[in-house]
mmCIF file with all atom_site columns, C-alpha atoms and ligand atoms in Angstrom:
data_model
loop_
_atom_site.group_PDB
_atom_site.id
_atom_site.type_symbol
_atom_site.label_atom_id
_atom_site.label_alt_id
_atom_site.label_comp_id
_atom_site.label_asym_id
_atom_site.label_entity_id
_atom_site.label_seq_id
_atom_site.pdbx_PDB_ins_code
_atom_site.Cartn_x
_atom_site.Cartn_y
_atom_site.Cartn_z
_atom_site.occupancy
_atom_site.B_iso_or_equiv
_atom_site.pdbx_formal_charge
_atom_site.auth_seq_id
_atom_site.auth_comp_id
_atom_site.auth_asym_id
_atom_site.auth_atom_id
_atom_site.pdbx_PDB_model_num
ATOM   1  C  CA  . MET A 1 1  ? -4.891  -31.150 -7.830 1.00 0.00 ? 20  MET A CA  1
ATOM   2  C  CA  . LYS A 1 2  ? -5.202  -28.947 -5.291 1.00 0.00 ? 21  LYS A CA  1
ATOM   3  C  CA  . SER A 1 3  ? -1.986  -29.417 -3.467 1.00 0.00 ? 22  SER A CA  1
ATOM   4  C  CA  . ASP A 1 4  ? 0.006   -27.346 -6.261 1.00 0.00 ? 23  ASP A CA  1
ATOM   5  C  CA  . ARG A 1 5  ? -2.038  -24.428 -5.465 1.00 0.00 ? 24  ARG A CA  1
ATOM   6  C  CA  . PHE A 1 6  ? -1.546  -24.837 -1.698 1.00 0.00 ? 25  PHE A CA  1
ATOM   7  C  CA  . GLU A 1 7  ? 2.113   -25.535 -1.904 1.00 0.00 ? 26  GLU A CA  1
ATOM   8  C  CA  . SER A 1 8  ? 2.666   -22.076 -3.903 1.00 0.00 ? 27  SER A CA  1
ATOM   9  C  CA  . TRP A 1 9  ? 0.504   -20.339 -1.338 1.00 0.00 ? 28  TRP A CA  1
ATOM   10 C  CA  . LEU A 1 10 ? 2.587   -21.652 1.298  1.00 0.00 ? 29  LEU A CA  1
ATOM   11 C  CA  . GLN A 1 11 ? 5.659   -20.835 -0.308 1.00 0.00 ? 30  GLN A CA  1
ATOM   12 C  CA  . ASN A 1 12 ? 4.624   -17.318 -1.201 1.00 0.00 ? 31  ASN A CA  1
ATOM   13 C  CA  . ILE A 1 13 ? 3.772   -16.831 2.803  1.00 0.00 ? 32  ILE A CA  1
ATOM   14 C  CA  . TYR A 1 14 ? 7.174   -18.151 3.563  1.00 0.00 ? 33  TYR A CA  1
ATOM   15 C  CA  . HIS A 1 15 ? 8.941   -16.279 0.967  1.00 0.00 ? 34  HIS A CA  1
ATOM   16 C  CA  . THR A 1 16 ? 7.443   -12.891 2.395  1.00 0.00 ? 35  THR A CA  1
ATOM   17 C  CA  . GLN A 1 17 ? 7.630   -13.559 5.960  1.00 0.00 ? 36  GLN A CA  1
ATOM   18 C  CA  . ASP A 1 18 ? 11.099  -11.796 6.733  1.00 0.00 ? 37  ASP A CA  1
ATOM   19 C  CA  . GLU A 1 19 ? 9.919   -8.570  5.175  1.00 0.00 ? 38  GLU A CA  1
ATOM   20 C  CA  . GLU A 1 20 ? 6.349   -8.628  6.225  1.00 0.00 ? 39  GLU A CA  1
ATOM   21 C  CA  . ILE A 1 21 ? 4.927   -5.580  8.201  1.00 0.00 ? 40  ILE A CA  1
ATOM   22 C  CA  . SER A 1 22 ? 1.829   -5.201  10.040 1.00 0.00 ? 41  SER A CA  1
ATOM   23 C  CA  . CYS A 1 23 ? -0.793  -2.860  9.253  1.00 0.00 ? 42  CYS A CA  1
ATOM   24 C  CA  . THR A 1 24 ? 0.263   -0.470  11.959 1.00 0.00 ? 43  THR A CA  1
ATOM   25 C  CA  . GLU A 1 25 ? 3.593   -0.285  10.536 1.00 0.00 ? 44  GLU A CA  1
ATOM   26 C  CA  . CYS A 1 26 ? 2.194   0.203   7.295  1.00 0.00 ? 45  CYS A CA  1
ATOM   27 C  CA  . PHE A 1 27 ? 0.251   3.005   8.460  1.00 0.00 ? 46  PHE A CA  1
ATOM   28 C  CA  . ASN A 1 28 ? 3.292   4.499   9.945  1.00 0.00 ? 47  ASN A CA  1
ATOM   29 C  CA  . LEU A 1 29 ? 5.250   4.350   6.745  1.00 0.00 ? 48  LEU A CA  1
ATOM   30 C  CA  . VAL A 1 30 ? 2.668   5.050   4.198  1.00 0.00 ? 49  VAL A CA  1
ATOM   31 C  CA  . SER A 1 31 ? 3.027   8.610   4.192  1.00 0.00 ? 50  SER A CA  1
ATOM   32 C  CA  . GLY A 1 32 ? 6.573   8.482   3.496  1.00 0.00 ? 51  GLY A CA  1
ATOM   33 C  CA  . PHE A 1 33 ? 5.830   6.057   0.734  1.00 0.00 ? 52  PHE A CA  1
ATOM   34 C  CA  . VAL A 1 34 ? 3.616   8.641   -0.927 1.00 0.00 ? 53  VAL A CA  1
ATOM   35 C  CA  . GLU A 1 35 ? 5.897   11.317  -0.438 1.00 0.00 ? 54  GLU A CA  1
ATOM   36 C  CA  . LEU A 1 36 ? 8.550   9.373   -2.199 1.00 0.00 ? 55  LEU A CA  1
ATOM   37 C  CA  . GLU A 1 37 ? 6.388   8.595   -5.135 1.00 0.00 ? 56  GLU A CA  1
ATOM   38 C  CA  . LEU A 1 38 ? 5.031   11.964  -5.483 1.00 0.00 ? 57  LEU A CA  1
ATOM   39 C  CA  . SER A 1 39 ? 8.656   13.509  -5.562 1.00 0.00 ? 58  SER A CA  1
ATOM   40 C  CA  . GLY A 1 40 ? 9.250   11.169  -8.653 1.00 0.00 ? 59  GLY A CA  1
ATOM   41 C  CA  . GLU A 1 41 ? 11.079  8.268   -6.968 1.00 0.00 ? 60  GLU A CA  1
ATOM   42 C  CA  . ASP A 1 42 ? 10.142  4.750   -6.870 1.00 0.00 ? 61  ASP A CA  1
ATOM   43 C  CA  . PRO A 1 43 ? 9.154   4.077   -3.400 1.00 0.00 ? 62  PRO A CA  1
ATOM   44 C  CA  . ALA A 1 44 ? 9.197   0.444   -3.950 1.00 0.00 ? 63  ALA A CA  1
ATOM   45 C  CA  . ILE A 1 45 ? 13.054  0.387   -3.880 1.00 0.00 ? 64  ILE A CA  1
ATOM   46 C  CA  . LYS A 1 46 ? 13.255  2.208   -0.639 1.00 0.00 ? 65  LYS A CA  1
ATOM   47 C  CA  . MET A 1 47 ? 10.481  0.888   0.980  1.00 0.00 ? 66  MET A CA  1
ATOM   48 C  CA  . PRO A 1 48 ? 9.583   -2.798  -0.537 1.00 0.00 ? 67  PRO A CA  1
ATOM   49 C  CA  . GLN A 1 49 ? 7.889   -3.707  2.614  1.00 0.00 ? 68  GLN A CA  1
ATOM   50 C  CA  . VAL A 1 50 ? 4.994   -1.081  2.293  1.00 0.00 ? 69  VAL A CA  1
ATOM   51 C  CA  . LYS A 1 51 ? 4.747   -1.792  -1.488 1.00 0.00 ? 70  LYS A CA  1
ATOM   52 C  CA  . GLN A 1 52 ? 4.451   -5.444  -0.709 1.00 0.00 ? 71  GLN A CA  1
ATOM   53 C  CA  . HIS A 1 53 ? 1.774   -4.695  2.108  1.00 0.00 ? 72  HIS A CA  1
ATOM   54 C  CA  . ILE A 1 54 ? -0.427  -2.522  0.107  1.00 0.00 ? 73  ILE A CA  1
ATOM   55 C  CA  . GLN A 1 55 ? -0.480  -5.377  -2.731 1.00 0.00 ? 74  GLN A CA  1
ATOM   56 C  CA  . GLN A 1 56 ? -1.586  -7.794  -0.130 1.00 0.00 ? 75  GLN A CA  1
ATOM   57 C  CA  . CYS A 1 57 ? -3.868  -5.713  2.158  1.00 0.00 ? 76  CYS A CA  1
ATOM   58 C  CA  . ALA A 1 58 ? -6.937  -4.261  0.796  1.00 0.00 ? 77  ALA A CA  1
ATOM   59 C  CA  . VAL A 1 59 ? -7.491  -1.905  3.819  1.00 0.00 ? 78  VAL A CA  1
ATOM   60 C  CA  . CYS A 1 60 ? -3.947  -0.342  3.614  1.00 0.00 ? 79  CYS A CA  1
ATOM   61 C  CA  . ARG A 1 61 ? -3.988  -0.246  0.060  1.00 0.00 ? 80  ARG A CA  1
ATOM   62 C  CA  . GLU A 1 62 ? -7.073  2.142   0.354  1.00 0.00 ? 81  GLU A CA  1
ATOM   63 C  CA  . GLU A 1 63 ? -5.311  4.414   3.011  1.00 0.00 ? 82  GLU A CA  1
ATOM   64 C  CA  . TYR A 1 64 ? -2.562  4.621   0.695  1.00 0.00 ? 83  TYR A CA  1
ATOM   65 C  CA  . GLU A 1 65 ? -4.649  5.562   -2.254 1.00 0.00 ? 84  GLU A CA  1
ATOM   66 C  CA  . THR A 1 66 ? -6.392  8.151   -0.083 1.00 0.00 ? 85  THR A CA  1
ATOM   67 C  CA  . LEU A 1 67 ? -3.415  9.629   1.357  1.00 0.00 ? 86  LEU A CA  1
ATOM   68 C  CA  . ARG A 1 68 ? -1.972  9.722   -2.337 1.00 0.00 ? 87  ARG A CA  1
ATOM   69 C  CA  . ASP A 1 69 ? -4.870  11.618  -3.757 1.00 0.00 ? 88  ASP A CA  1
ATOM   70 C  CA  . LEU A 1 70 ? -4.904  14.032  -0.904 1.00 0.00 ? 89  LEU A CA  1
ATOM   71 C  CA  . GLN A 1 71 ? -1.262  14.767  -1.300 1.00 0.00 ? 90  GLN A CA  1
ATOM   72 C  CA  . ARG A 1 72 ? -1.791  15.030  -4.670 1.00 0.00 ? 91  ARG A CA  1
ATOM   73 C  CA  . PHE A 1 73 ? -4.344  17.789  -4.294 1.00 0.00 ? 92  PHE A CA  1
ATOM   74 C  CA  . GLU A 1 74 ? -2.202  19.522  -1.647 1.00 0.00 ? 93  GLU A CA  1
ATOM   75 C  CA  . ASP A 1 75 ? 0.646   19.670  -4.206 1.00 0.00 ? 94  ASP A CA  1
ATOM   76 C  CA  . GLU A 1 76 ? -1.320  21.207  -6.787 1.00 0.00 ? 95  GLU A CA  1
ATOM   77 C  CA  . GLY A 1 77 ? -2.411  23.782  -4.360 1.00 0.00 ? 96  GLY A CA  1
ATOM   78 C  CA  . GLY A 1 78 ? -5.995  22.979  -4.585 1.00 0.00 ? 97  GLY A CA  1
ATOM   79 C  CA  . ALA A 1 79 ? -8.189  23.098  -1.781 1.00 0.00 ? 98  ALA A CA  1
ATOM   80 C  CA  . LEU A 1 80 ? -10.386 20.107  -1.104 1.00 0.00 ? 99  LEU A CA  1
ATOM   81 C  CA  . SER A 1 81 ? -14.070 20.725  -1.447 1.00 0.00 ? 100 SER A CA  1
ATOM   82 C  CA  . LEU A 1 82 ? -16.524 18.392  0.736  1.00 0.00 ? 101 LEU A CA  1
ATOM   83 C  CA  . ASP A 1 83 ? -17.703 16.712  -2.480 1.00 0.00 ? 102 ASP A CA  1
ATOM   84 C  CA  . ASP A 1 84 ? -13.874 15.827  -3.278 1.00 0.00 ? 103 ASP A CA  1
ATOM   85 C  CA  . LEU A 1 85 ? -13.446 14.424  0.064  1.00 0.00 ? 104 LEU A CA  1
ATOM   86 C  CA  . GLN A 1 86 ? -16.532 12.339  -0.132 1.00 0.00 ? 105 GLN A CA  1
ATOM   87 C  CA  . ASP A 1 87 ? -15.421 10.935  -3.494 1.00 0.00 ? 106 ASP A CA  1
ATOM   88 C  CA  . LEU A 1 88 ? -12.184 9.969   -1.771 1.00 0.00 ? 107 LEU A CA  1
ATOM   89 C  CA  . ILE A 1 89 ? -13.952 8.222   1.303  1.00 0.00 ? 108 ILE A CA  1
ATOM   90 C  CA  . HIS A 1 90 ? -16.740 6.562   -0.336 1.00 0.00 ? 109 HIS A CA  1
HETATM 91 ZN ZN1 . ZN  B 2 .  ? -2.776  -3.788  6.416  1.00 0.00 ? 221 ZN  B ZN1 1
#
């Protein structure tokens, strides 16, 4: 039966409701999330909403990955070439 799936889907939504953030909020928070991650901390502990959002939202996940890669380049002291940027954005 389909109803089982529907119910777990519903529960999932209900379960995440109180912590859910919007894409705008995620966008505002994601740079802090990346900083935590790159400083060796687990950002999911301090910012679980962001973690949750990027797991559910492909747009924000891409935003996060791009930001993380950019930040990594900066941390390594490397300058981005146009090719690198295109790789990130494509
Ligand atoms: Zn989003």
